Amino acid sequence: MINRRHFNKILVGSVALSFAACSSITNVSLPKDRKRVIVVGGGFGGATAAKYLKKFSPETEVILIEQNKEYYTCPFGNTVIAGINDIDYIKHDYKILESKYKVKVIHEKVKKLDGATNSVILENGDKIPYHKAIVSPGIDFKYEKGYVKGSEQFAPHAYKAGAQTTLLREQLEGMQDGGTYVMVAPANPFRCPPGPYERVSLVAHYLKTHKPNSKIIILDQKNSFSKQGLFQEGWENLYRDMIEWRSVEFGGKVLSVDPKRKEVTTEDEVVKADVLNYIPAQKAGQLAFDSGLTKGDWCPINTKTFESKLVKNIHVIGDATIARSMPKSGFSANSQGKVAALQITRLLKNKPVVNPPKLANTCYSLIAPNYGITVAAVYEAHEDGIKAIPEAGGLSPMGADPSFRALEAEYAVGWYQNQTADMFR
């Protein structure tokens, strides 16, 4: 039995251990007996890179800096919006990275990476030097047309998972049967090209089940989208006339938006929504701009190593990069995290980098809980960019029977479980 005296003793011991750990992490000097790599950002790219750095080189000191103690994945976030899964289904933490892989995790906000001094500068003023750094800053939004900071509380984008996911779910639950759900889908390039259309599909599944007189309108800022034929075939099979897609050329072009009134002005009319899901145009995360890693909206990289073309010793992975022709997806970031970890390990040991490194992307989308579609590709990184290997990969066939789609939906669940285990377990 633990009495008060014992409890205080344990508490004091815990505090002392925590202080000791923090002291060693924030030591301003580089360690003399090993290399230090700092990874900033604990999502699909960063968490994977941190784990695989320790797998490839256990003697390297790896520090992961992520301001949040819990990470909510965008993949499978659409199942939460549609009420298929609870928010906890997409929540993950960093405990096993610390305990099993010995990654040192700091939950602080990073102000910027300073390439002149090879240091990460925290918001609290601390500086942590590195031999190499990997940054996975994700995306940020381009506020325009009346959608300004704060608009997301009225018209959630739900394109960064967590509170926004829950908010959109709540608004959908509160919508009356017979209401209209309006999505504004962004122009290219943006995170997870099939993401908006999977979301619409699963929202349609929810409405068909609970509010069958409702309607969905997509105002798209482009004329085509990823896996378009497969999505539209699924919509026709499952939802008939519930979903109306308007391309930018034919009625979808948005001129302005009023998030509070949930009104979108197009070239032809003012579209009134009961639930407005506005997904803005995107750019690299703000940290990339603050660290001098961007050219235009995104981060140029050496595609063989993912080292920035603008700042030496900083490697950029994930959605923030210019990594054509890989899409901005969770699987791409996971694959890039492994390649960056491998190449940095070899560079730190004065070994030649793998040439050319191979990467992969697989993307499952659910049109309903028992109806899945997929696309997959394998890539090689060359001096002039990342290129898909012809005939390596493929797309779900059109016209497949329901049992085939049900099997792909099962694979989608397995895909998610394997991906998150590869990052956090």
JSON list of N, CA and C in Angstrom, two decimals, residues 54 64 96 99 108 110 123 154 162 211 226-227 231-232 243 260 285 396-397 403-404:
[
{"chain": "A", "resi": 54, "resn": "LYS", "atom": "N", "xyz": [17.17, 5.37, -35.29]},
{"chain": "A", "resi": 54, "resn": "LYS", "atom": "CA", "xyz": [17.65, 4.52, -34.20]},
{"chain": "A", "resi": 54, "resn": "LYS", "atom": "C", "xyz": [17.80, 3.06, -34.64]},
{"chain": "A", "resi": 64, "resn": "LEU", "atom": "N", "xyz": [13.58, 13.90, -30.95]},
{"chain": "A", "resi": 64, "resn": "LEU", "atom": "CA", "xyz": [12.36, 14.26, -31.68]},
{"chain": "A", "resi": 64, "resn": "LEU", "atom": "C", "xyz": [11.69, 15.42, -30.93]},
{"chain": "A", "resi": 96, "resn": "ILE", "atom": "N", "xyz": [6.27, 4.67, -26.90]},
{"chain": "A", "resi": 96, "resn": "ILE", "atom": "CA", "xyz": [7.07, 3.51, -27.32]},
{"chain": "A", "resi": 96, "resn": "ILE", "atom": "C", "xyz": [8.33, 3.97, -28.06]},
{"chain": "A", "resi": 99, "resn": "SER", "atom": "N", "xyz": [10.52, 4.58, -25.00]},
{"chain": "A", "resi": 99, "resn": "SER", "atom": "CA", "xyz": [10.88, 3.44, -24.14]},
{"chain": "A", "resi": 99, "resn": "SER", "atom": "C", "xyz": [11.57, 2.32, -24.91]},
{"chain": "A", "resi": 108, "resn": "GLU", "atom": "N", "xyz": [8.00, 20.65, -27.10]},
{"chain": "A", "resi": 108, "resn": "GLU", "atom": "CA", "xyz": [8.14, 22.10, -27.11]},
{"chain": "A", "resi": 108, "resn": "GLU", "atom": "C", "xyz": [7.86, 22.61, -28.52]},
{"chain": "A", "resi": 110, "resn": "VAL", "atom": "N", "xyz": [8.92, 24.71, -31.70]},
{"chain": "A", "resi": 110, "resn": "VAL", "atom": "CA", "xyz": [10.16, 25.17, -32.33]},
{"chain": "A", "resi": 110, "resn": "VAL", "atom": "C", "xyz": [9.92, 26.51, -33.01]},
{"chain": "A", "resi": 123, "resn": "GLU", "atom": "N", "xyz": [10.85, 27.88, -28.91]},
{"chain": "A", "resi": 123, "resn": "GLU", "atom": "CA", "xyz": [10.06, 29.07, -28.62]},
{"chain": "A", "resi": 123, "resn": "GLU", "atom": "C", "xyz": [10.46, 29.68, -27.28]},
{"chain": "A", "resi": 154, "resn": "PHE", "atom": "N", "xyz": [-16.24, 28.36, -37.72]},
{"chain": "A", "resi": 154, "resn": "PHE", "atom": "CA", "xyz": [-17.58, 28.38, -38.33]},
{"chain": "A", "resi": 154, "resn": "PHE", "atom": "C", "xyz": [-17.67, 27.41, -39.51]},
{"chain": "A", "resi": 162, "resn": "GLY", "atom": "N", "xyz": [-7.85, 16.34, -35.36]},
{"chain": "A", "resi": 162, "resn": "GLY", "atom": "CA", "xyz": [-7.94, 16.62, -33.93]},
{"chain": "A", "resi": 162, "resn": "GLY", "atom": "C", "xyz": [-9.22, 17.38, -33.65]},
{"chain": "A", "resi": 211, "resn": "LYS", "atom": "N", "xyz": [-29.92, 10.77, -42.41]},
{"chain": "A", "resi": 211, "resn": "LYS", "atom": "CA", "xyz": [-30.62, 11.97, -42.91]},
{"chain": "A", "resi": 211, "resn": "LYS", "atom": "C", "xyz": [-30.74, 11.87, -44.43]},
{"chain": "A", "resi": 226, "resn": "SER", "atom": "N", "xyz": [-8.07, 13.07, -58.12]},
{"chain": "A", "resi": 226, "resn": "SER", "atom": "CA", "xyz": [-7.48, 11.73, -57.97]},
{"chain": "A", "resi": 226, "resn": "SER", "atom": "C", "xyz": [-8.54, 10.64, -57.90]},
{"chain": "A", "resi": 227, "resn": "LYS", "atom": "N", "xyz": [-8.32, 9.58, -58.63]},
{"chain": "A", "resi": 227, "resn": "LYS", "atom": "CA", "xyz": [-9.22, 8.41, -58.64]},
{"chain": "A", "resi": 227, "resn": "LYS", "atom": "C", "xyz": [-10.66, 8.82, -58.99]},
{"chain": "A", "resi": 231, "resn": "PHE", "atom": "N", "xyz": [-14.21, 7.03, -57.84]},
{"chain": "A", "resi": 231, "resn": "PHE", "atom": "CA", "xyz": [-15.10, 7.70, -56.88]},
{"chain": "A", "resi": 231, "resn": "PHE", "atom": "C", "xyz": [-16.49, 7.89, -57.48]},
{"chain": "A", "resi": 232, "resn": "GLN", "atom": "N", "xyz": [-16.53, 8.39, -58.68]},
{"chain": "A", "resi": 232, "resn": "GLN", "atom": "CA", "xyz": [-17.84, 8.69, -59.27]},
{"chain": "A", "resi": 232, "resn": "GLN", "atom": "C", "xyz": [-18.63, 7.41, -59.54]},
{"chain": "A", "resi": 243, "resn": "ILE", "atom": "N", "xyz": [-24.86, 13.32, -54.28]},
{"chain": "A", "resi": 243, "resn": "ILE", "atom": "CA", "xyz": [-23.63, 14.10, -54.41]},
{"chain": "A", "resi": 243, "resn": "ILE", "atom": "C", "xyz": [-23.61, 14.83, -55.75]},
{"chain": "A", "resi": 260, "resn": "LYS", "atom": "N", "xyz": [-19.27, 32.79, -41.46]},
{"chain": "A", "resi": 260, "resn": "LYS", "atom": "CA", "xyz": [-20.29, 32.90, -40.40]},
{"chain": "A", "resi": 260, "resn": "LYS", "atom": "C", "xyz": [-21.68, 32.63, -40.96]},
{"chain": "A", "resi": 285, "resn": "GLY", "atom": "N", "xyz": [4.34, 24.26, -44.13]},
{"chain": "A", "resi": 285, "resn": "GLY", "atom": "CA", "xyz": [4.13, 24.75, -42.78]},
{"chain": "A", "resi": 285, "resn": "GLY", "atom": "C", "xyz": [4.99, 25.98, -42.47]},
{"chain": "A", "resi": 396, "resn": "SER", "atom": "N", "xyz": [-7.15, 0.41, -58.64]},
{"chain": "A", "resi": 396, "resn": "SER", "atom": "CA", "xyz": [-8.30, -0.49, -58.59]},
{"chain": "A", "resi": 396, "resn": "SER", "atom": "C", "xyz": [-9.01, -0.51, -59.94]},
{"chain": "A", "resi": 397, "resn": "PRO", "atom": "N", "xyz": [-9.49, -1.67, -60.38]},
{"chain": "A", "resi": 397, "resn": "PRO", "atom": "CA", "xyz": [-10.20, -1.72, -61.66]},
{"chain": "A", "resi": 397, "resn": "PRO", "atom": "C", "xyz": [-11.59, -1.09, -61.57]},
{"chain": "A", "resi": 403, "resn": "SER", "atom": "N", "xyz": [-17.85, -7.81, -53.78]},
{"chain": "A", "resi": 403, "resn": "SER", "atom": "CA", "xyz": [-16.94, -8.57, -52.93]},
{"chain": "A", "resi": 403, "resn": "SER", "atom": "C", "xyz": [-15.51, -8.05, -53.05]},
{"chain": "A", "resi": 404, "resn": "PHE", "atom": "N", "xyz": [-15.13, -7.61, -54.27]},
{"chain": "A", "resi": 404, "resn": "PHE", "atom": "CA", "xyz": [-13.79, -7.03, -54.49]},
{"chain": "A", "resi": 404, "resn": "PHE", "atom": "C", "xyz": [-13.65, -5.74, -53.69]}
]
